[in-house]
Coordinates of C-alpha atoms and ligand atoms in Angstrom, one line a residue:
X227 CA 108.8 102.3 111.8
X228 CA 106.5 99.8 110.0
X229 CA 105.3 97.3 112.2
X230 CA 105.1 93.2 111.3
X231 CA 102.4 91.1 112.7
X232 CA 103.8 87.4 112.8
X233 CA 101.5 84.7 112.8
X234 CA 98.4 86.6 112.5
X235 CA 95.5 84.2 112.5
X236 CA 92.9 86.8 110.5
X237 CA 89.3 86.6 111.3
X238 CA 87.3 88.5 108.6
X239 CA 83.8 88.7 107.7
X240 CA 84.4 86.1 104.7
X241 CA 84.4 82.4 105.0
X242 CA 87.9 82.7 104.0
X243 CA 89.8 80.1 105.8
X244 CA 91.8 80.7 108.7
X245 CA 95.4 80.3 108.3
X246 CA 98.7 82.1 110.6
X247 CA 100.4 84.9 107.7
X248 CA 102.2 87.5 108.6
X249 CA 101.1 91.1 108.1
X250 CA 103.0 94.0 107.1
X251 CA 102.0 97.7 108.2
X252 CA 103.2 100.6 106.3
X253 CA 102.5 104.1 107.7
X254 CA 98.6 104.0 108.1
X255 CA 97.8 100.8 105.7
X256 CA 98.3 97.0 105.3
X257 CA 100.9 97.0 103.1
X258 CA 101.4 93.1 102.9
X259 CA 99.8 89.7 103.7
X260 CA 102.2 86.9 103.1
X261 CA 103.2 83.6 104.7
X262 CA 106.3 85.0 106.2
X263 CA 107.4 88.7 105.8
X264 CA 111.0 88.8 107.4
X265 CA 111.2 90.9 110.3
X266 CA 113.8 93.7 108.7
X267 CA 114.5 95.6 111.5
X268 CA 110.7 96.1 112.0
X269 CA 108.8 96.2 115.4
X270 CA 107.2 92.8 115.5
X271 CA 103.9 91.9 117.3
X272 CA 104.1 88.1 117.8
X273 CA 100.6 87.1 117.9
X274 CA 100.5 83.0 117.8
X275 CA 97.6 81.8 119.8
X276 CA 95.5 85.1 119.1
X277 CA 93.4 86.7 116.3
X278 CA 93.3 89.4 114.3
X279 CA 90.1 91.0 113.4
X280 CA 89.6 93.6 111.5
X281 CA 89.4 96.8 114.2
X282 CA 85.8 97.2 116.2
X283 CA 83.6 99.6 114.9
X284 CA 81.0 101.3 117.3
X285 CA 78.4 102.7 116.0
X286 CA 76.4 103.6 119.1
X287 CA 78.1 105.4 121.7
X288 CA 77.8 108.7 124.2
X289 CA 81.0 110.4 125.1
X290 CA 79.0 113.2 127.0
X291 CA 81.2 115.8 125.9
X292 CA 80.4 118.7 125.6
X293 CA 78.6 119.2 128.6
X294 CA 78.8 116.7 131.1
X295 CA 82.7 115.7 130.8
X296 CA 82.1 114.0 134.7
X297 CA 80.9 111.6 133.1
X298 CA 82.8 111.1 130.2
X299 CA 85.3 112.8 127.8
X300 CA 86.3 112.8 124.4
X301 CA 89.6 111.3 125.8
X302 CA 87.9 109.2 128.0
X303 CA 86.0 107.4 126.2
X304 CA 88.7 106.8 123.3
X305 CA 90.8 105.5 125.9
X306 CA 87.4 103.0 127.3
X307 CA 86.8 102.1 123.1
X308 CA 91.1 101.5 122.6
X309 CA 91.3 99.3 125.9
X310 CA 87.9 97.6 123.9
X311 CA 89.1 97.2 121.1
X312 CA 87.4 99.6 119.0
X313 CA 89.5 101.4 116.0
X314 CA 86.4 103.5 115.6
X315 CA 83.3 105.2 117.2
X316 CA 80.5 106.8 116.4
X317 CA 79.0 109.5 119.0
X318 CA 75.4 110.6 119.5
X319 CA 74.5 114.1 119.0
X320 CA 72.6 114.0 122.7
X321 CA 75.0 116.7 124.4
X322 CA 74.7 119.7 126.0
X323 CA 74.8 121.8 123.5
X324 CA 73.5 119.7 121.3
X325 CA 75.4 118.6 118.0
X326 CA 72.9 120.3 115.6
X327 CA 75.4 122.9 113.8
X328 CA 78.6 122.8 112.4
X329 CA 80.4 124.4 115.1
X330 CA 79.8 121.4 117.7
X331 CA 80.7 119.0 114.9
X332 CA 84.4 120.9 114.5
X333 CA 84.6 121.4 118.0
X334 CA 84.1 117.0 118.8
X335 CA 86.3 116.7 115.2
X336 CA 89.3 119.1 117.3
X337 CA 89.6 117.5 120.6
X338 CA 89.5 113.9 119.0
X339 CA 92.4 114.5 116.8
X340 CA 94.1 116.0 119.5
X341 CA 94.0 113.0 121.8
X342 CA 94.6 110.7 118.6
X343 CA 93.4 107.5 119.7
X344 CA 90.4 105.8 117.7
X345 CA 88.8 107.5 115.2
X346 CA 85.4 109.7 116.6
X347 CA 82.8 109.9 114.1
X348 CA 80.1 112.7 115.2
X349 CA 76.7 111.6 114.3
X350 CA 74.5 115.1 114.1
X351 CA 71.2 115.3 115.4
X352 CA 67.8 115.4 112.8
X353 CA 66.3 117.9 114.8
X354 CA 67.4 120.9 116.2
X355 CA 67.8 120.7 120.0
X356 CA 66.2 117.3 119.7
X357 CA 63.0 118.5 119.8
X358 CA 61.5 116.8 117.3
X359 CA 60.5 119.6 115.4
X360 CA 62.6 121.6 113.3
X361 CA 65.0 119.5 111.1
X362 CA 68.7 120.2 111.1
X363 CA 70.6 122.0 108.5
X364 CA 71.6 118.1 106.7
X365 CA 73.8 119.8 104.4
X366 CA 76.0 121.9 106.9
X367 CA 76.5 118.9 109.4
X368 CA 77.0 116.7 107.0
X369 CA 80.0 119.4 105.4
X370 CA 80.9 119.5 109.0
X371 CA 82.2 115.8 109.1
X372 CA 78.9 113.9 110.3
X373 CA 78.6 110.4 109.8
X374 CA 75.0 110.5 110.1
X375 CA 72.1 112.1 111.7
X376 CA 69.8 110.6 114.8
X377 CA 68.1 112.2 117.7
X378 CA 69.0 109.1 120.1
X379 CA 67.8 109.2 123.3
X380 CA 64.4 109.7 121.8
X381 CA 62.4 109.1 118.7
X382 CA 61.3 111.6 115.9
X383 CA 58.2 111.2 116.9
X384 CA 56.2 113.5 114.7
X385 CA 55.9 111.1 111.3
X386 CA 56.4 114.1 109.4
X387 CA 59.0 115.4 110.6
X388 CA 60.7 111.6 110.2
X389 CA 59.1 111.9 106.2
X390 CA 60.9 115.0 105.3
X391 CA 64.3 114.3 107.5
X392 CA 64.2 111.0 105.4
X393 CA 63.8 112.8 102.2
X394 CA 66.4 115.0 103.1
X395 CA 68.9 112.4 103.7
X396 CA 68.5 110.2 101.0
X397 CA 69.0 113.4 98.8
X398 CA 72.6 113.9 100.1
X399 CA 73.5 110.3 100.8
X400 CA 73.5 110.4 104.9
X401 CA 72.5 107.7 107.1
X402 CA 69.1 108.2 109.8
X403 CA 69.5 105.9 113.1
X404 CA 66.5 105.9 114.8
X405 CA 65.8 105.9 118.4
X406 CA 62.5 103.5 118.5
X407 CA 60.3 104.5 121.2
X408 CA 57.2 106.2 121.4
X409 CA 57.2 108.9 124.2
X410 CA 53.7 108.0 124.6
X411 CA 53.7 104.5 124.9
X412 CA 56.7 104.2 127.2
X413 CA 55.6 107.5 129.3
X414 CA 57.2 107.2 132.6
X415 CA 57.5 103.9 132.7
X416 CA 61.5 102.4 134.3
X417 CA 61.5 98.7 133.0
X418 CA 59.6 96.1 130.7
X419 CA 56.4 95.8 130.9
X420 CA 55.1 92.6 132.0
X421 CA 55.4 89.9 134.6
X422 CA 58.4 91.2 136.6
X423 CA 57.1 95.1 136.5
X424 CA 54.2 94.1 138.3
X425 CA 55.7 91.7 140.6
X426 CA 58.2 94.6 141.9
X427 CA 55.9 97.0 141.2
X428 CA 57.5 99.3 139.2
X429 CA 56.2 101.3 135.7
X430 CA 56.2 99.1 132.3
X431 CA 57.2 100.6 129.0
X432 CA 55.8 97.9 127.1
X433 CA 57.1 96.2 123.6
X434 CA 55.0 98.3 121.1
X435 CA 56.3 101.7 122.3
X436 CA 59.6 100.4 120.5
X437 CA 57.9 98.2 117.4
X438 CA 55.3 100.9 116.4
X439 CA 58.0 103.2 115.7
X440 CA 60.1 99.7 114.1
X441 CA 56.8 99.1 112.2
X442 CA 56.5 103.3 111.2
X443 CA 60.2 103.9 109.7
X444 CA 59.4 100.6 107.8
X445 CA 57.1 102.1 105.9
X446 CA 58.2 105.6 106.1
X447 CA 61.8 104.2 104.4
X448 CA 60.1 101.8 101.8
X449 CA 57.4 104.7 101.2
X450 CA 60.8 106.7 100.0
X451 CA 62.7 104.1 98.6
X452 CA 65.7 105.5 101.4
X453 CA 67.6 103.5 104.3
X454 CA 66.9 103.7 107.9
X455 CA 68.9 101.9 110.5
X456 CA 67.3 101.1 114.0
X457 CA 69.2 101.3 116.6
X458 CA 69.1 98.7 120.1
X459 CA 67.0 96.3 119.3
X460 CA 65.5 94.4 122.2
X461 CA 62.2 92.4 121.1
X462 CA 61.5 89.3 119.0
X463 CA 58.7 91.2 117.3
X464 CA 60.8 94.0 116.6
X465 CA 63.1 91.1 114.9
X466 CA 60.2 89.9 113.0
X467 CA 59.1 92.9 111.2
X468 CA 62.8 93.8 110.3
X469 CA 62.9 90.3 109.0
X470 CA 59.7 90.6 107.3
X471 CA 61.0 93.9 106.1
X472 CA 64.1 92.6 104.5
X473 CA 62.7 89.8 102.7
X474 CA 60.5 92.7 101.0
X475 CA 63.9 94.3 99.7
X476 CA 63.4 97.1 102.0
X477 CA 66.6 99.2 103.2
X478 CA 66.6 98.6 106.7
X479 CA 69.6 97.7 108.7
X480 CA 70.1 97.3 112.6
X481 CA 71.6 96.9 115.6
X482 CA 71.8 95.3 119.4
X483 CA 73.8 95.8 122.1
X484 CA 75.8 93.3 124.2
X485 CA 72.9 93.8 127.2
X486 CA 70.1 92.5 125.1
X487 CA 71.7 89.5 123.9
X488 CA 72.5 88.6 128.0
X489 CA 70.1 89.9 130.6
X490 CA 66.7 90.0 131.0
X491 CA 63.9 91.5 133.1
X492 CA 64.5 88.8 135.6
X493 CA 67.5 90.6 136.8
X494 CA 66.0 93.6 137.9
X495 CA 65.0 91.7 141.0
X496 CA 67.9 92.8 142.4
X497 CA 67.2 96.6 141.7
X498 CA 70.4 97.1 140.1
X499 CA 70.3 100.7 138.6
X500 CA 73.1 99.8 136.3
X501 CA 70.2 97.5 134.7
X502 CA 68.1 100.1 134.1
X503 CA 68.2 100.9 130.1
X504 CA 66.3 102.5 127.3
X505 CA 64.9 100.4 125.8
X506 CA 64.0 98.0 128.9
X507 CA 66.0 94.4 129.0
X508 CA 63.5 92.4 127.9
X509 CA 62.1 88.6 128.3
X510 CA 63.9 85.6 127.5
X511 CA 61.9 84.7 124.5
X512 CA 63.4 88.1 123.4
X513 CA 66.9 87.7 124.3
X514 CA 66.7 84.4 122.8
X515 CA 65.0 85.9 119.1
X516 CA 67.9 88.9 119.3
X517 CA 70.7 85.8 119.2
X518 CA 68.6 84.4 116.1
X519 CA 69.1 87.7 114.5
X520 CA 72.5 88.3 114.8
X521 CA 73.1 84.5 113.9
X522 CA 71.2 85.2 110.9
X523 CA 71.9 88.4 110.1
X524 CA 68.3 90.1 110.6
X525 CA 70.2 92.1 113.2
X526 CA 73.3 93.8 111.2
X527 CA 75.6 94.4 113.8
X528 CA 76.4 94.9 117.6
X529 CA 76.5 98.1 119.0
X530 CA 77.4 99.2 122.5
X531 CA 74.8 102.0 123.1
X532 CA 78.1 102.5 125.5
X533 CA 76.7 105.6 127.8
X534 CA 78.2 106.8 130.9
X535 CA 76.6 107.6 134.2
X536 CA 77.8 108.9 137.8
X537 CA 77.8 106.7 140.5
X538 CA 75.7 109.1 142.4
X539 CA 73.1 109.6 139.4
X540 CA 73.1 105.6 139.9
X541 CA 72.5 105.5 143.7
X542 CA 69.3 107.2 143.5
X543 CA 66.2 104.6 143.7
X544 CA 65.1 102.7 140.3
X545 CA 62.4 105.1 139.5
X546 CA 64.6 108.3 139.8
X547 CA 67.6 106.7 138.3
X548 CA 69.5 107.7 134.5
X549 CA 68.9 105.3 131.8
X550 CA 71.8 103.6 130.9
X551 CA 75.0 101.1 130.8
X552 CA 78.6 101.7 129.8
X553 CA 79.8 98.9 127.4
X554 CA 82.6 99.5 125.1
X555 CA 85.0 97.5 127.5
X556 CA 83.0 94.9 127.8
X557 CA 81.4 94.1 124.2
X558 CA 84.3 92.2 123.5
X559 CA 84.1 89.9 125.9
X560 CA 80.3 89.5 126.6
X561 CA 80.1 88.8 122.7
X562 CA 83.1 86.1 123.0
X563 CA 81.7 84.6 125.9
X564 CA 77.6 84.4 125.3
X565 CA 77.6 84.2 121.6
X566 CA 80.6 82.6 120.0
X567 CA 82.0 80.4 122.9
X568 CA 78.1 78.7 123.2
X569 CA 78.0 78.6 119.3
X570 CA 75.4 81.1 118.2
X571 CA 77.6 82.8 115.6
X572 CA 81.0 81.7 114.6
X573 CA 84.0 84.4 114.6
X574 CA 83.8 85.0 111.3
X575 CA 80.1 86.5 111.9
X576 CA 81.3 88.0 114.8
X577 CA 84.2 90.3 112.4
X578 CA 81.0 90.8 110.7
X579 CA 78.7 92.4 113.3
X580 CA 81.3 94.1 115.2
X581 CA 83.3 95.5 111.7
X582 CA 82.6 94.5 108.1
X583 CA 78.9 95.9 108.8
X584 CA 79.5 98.6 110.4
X585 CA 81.9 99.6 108.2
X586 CA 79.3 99.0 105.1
X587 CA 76.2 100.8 106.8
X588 CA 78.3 104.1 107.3
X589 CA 80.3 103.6 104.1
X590 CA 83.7 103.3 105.4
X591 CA 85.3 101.2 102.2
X592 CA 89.0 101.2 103.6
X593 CA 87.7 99.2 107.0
X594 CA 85.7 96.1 108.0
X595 CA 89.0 93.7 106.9
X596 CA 92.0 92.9 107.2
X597 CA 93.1 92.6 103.9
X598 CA 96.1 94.7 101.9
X599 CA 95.2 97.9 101.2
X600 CA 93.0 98.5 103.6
X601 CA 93.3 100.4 106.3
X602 CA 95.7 99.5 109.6
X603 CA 92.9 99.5 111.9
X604 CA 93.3 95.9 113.5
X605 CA 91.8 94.3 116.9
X606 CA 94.0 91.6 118.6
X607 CA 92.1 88.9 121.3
X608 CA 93.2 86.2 123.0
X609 CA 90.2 84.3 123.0
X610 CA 91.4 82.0 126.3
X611 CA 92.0 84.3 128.5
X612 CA 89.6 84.6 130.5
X613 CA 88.9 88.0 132.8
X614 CA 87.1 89.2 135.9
X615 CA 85.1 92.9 135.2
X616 CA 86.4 95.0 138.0
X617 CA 85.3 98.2 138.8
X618 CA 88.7 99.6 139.4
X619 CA 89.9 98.8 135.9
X620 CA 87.6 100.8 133.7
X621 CA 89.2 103.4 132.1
X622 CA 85.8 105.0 131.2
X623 CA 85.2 107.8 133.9
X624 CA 82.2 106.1 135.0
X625 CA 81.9 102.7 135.8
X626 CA 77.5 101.8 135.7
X627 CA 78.1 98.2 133.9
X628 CA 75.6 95.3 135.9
X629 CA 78.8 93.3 134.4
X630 CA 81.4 94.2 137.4
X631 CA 82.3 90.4 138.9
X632 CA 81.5 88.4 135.9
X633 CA 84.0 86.4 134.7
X634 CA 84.5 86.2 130.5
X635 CA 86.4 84.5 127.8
X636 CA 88.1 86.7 125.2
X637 CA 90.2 89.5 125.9
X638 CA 91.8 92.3 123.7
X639 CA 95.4 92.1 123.7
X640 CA 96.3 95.3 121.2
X641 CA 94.5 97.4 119.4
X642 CA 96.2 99.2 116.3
X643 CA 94.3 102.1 114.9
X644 CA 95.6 104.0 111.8
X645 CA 98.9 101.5 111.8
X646 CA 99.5 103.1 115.4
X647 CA 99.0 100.7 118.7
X648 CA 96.8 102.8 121.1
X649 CA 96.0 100.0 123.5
X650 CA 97.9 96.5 125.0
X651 CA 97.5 94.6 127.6
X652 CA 100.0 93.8 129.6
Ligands
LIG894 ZN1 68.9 105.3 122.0

């Protein structure tokens, strides 16, 4: 049955006023923007006093499957990105096995259909096994159904290796997201380096493990005339040489997640292990430089890094503890309530960094807006109501967010992915 969206206040990445339509959904499309579409028997979403964005697009998270589906599934974590508000994710190749062939790629593209919630994008890995040394077969994953290719979790360290990976990608069109951290530089350490590190006493990984490798694929990608996009941004300086970068016409996009425009170092006081993250939250000078970014669109786009721990991985001690925070049901709402309710962007910029970029960097044309045509991928939020993280209300199997108790504004109310609702509250 097609499905009529009355008084759909749209929120798209253009400065395109904002005015209530109604929007008609045909099978898997937008079939109709008009000021009034009569309702014809159809199922009607009244939406007055919400808006519609064009559906979420992650491009950063780690569904842990296959190989450690305790802490998260294929299904799991559609469900964690529907509830969101994400239409469509993109997963990291660091499972066990890893996805380096073909067969893992069909394997992830199989299960996803079969639970049929958001779309799961596998993203393949550059090197085989993540070691850092033998490049991937670009041609066969990329056959496979890879969206692009990164080794996450770590960098490609050797610059060679990153040379000929990047030659081998612009030769067949496929985007590299880079991990930027240099094993070397960060070595064992658990947090920032700098004031707070040495007054708890634990191991920096200071700033310039993540910018030489920032600085590096700079001049790897303009030394190749190719695009690179760097992943989690978390430092003012990183900022400034992807700034300086792009005023130079050099291809580089990027992205931050939700926990490095909002926390800093400070909170690790509390020895949190949810708060423990690669890369490190940072200073406030850096938190503050990653909101200029995304304001001004240095920083492309917002990206969870969404990735799932145990609760008993998480109550070991700092040191000993897994790197990492889940986010995908959260991003909505940290982004609504930090960013666009204090005025750093405007909604429109936030359809931007959470869609229309997205969409552009991986080369999805039918997504990023709602507009006819395109594809019926389309993110509902009430942007008053406000909501208390709970523990007990993830749906992702594990539940490691430092957000659990803090109260946001902005809330997804449906999500509509491929002209089907897979998510509404209440
Ligand atoms: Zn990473």
């Amino acid at each position: 049955m097609p499905l009529l969206i009355k008084n759909a206040m749209m929120v798209n990445a253009d400065k395109a006023a904002r005015q209530a339509q109604d929007i008609l959904i045909e099978k898997e499309t937008i079939a109709r923007i008009a000021a009034s579409i009569p309702a014809n028997g159809h199922q009607v979403i009244d939406a007055k006093g919400k808006l519609i964005f064009p559906g979420l697009i992650d491009i950063h998270t780690h569904l842990r499957q296959p190989g450690r589906e305790d802490k998260e599934t294929i299904e799991s974590g559609s469900k964690a990105a529907a509830k969101g508000g994400f239409t469509t994710i993109l997963c990291m190749p660091n499972t066990n096995p890893v996805i380096d062939n073909a067969m893992v790629v069909e394997g992830i593209i199989k299960e996803a259909k079969r639970v049929g919630l958001v779309n799961v994008l596998p993203i393949g890995a550059i090197t085989r096994g993540q070691k850092g040394e033998e490049l991937t077969d670009v041609f066969e994953l990329k056959e496979a159904g890879c969206i692009a290719l990164s080794d996450d979790g770590k960098a490609v360290s050797n610059s060679q290796v990153m040379r000929r990976a990047m030659e081998y990608a612009k030769m067949v069109d496929i985007l590299l997201i880079e991990h930027c951290e240099d094993p070397h530089l960060s070595s064992c350490g658990v947090m920032h380096e700098g004031y707070i590190s040495t007054l708890l006493g634990l191991k920096g990984i200071p700033g310039v493990a993540e910018t030489v490798i920032v600085a590096r694929d700079i001049e790897l990608a303009n030394y190749i005339d190719t695009r690179i996009h760097l992943a989690h941004m978390s430092l003012k300086r990183s900022v400034e040489l992807i700034r300086l970068a792009k005023s130079q016409g050099i291809k580089v996009t990027a992205e931050a997640g939700p926990h490095h425009f909002t926390l800093t170092d400070e909170a690790i006081k509390s020895f949190d292990t949810n708060l423990k993250v690669n890369p490190p939250l940072r200073t406030r000078d850096d938190v503050e430089a990653i909101k200029e970014a995304l304001k001004d669109g240095t920083i492309d786009c917002i990206a969870t890094d969404h990735a799932p721990h145990t609760l008993e991985e998480k109550e070991l001690e700092f040191d000993h503890a897994p790197v990492g925070m889940i986010g995908l049901e959260t991003a909505v709402g940290l982004t609504m309530t930090e960013l666009v309710e204090k005025k750093v962007i405007t909604l429109e910029q936030m359809a931007e960094r959470m869609s229309f970029k997205p969409a552009q960097i991986i080369g999805l044309k039918s997504k990023g807006q709602v507009k006819e045509g395109f594809d019926a991928d389309i993110t509902i939020i009430d942007p008053k109501k406000e909501w208390t993280v709970r523990k007990e209300e993830f749906v992702s199997k594990s539940k490691n967010s430092p957000f659990i108790g803090r109260t946001l504004k902005g809330c997804v109310a449906t999500t509509i992915c491929g002209g089907r609702i897979i998510y509404q509250n209440d």
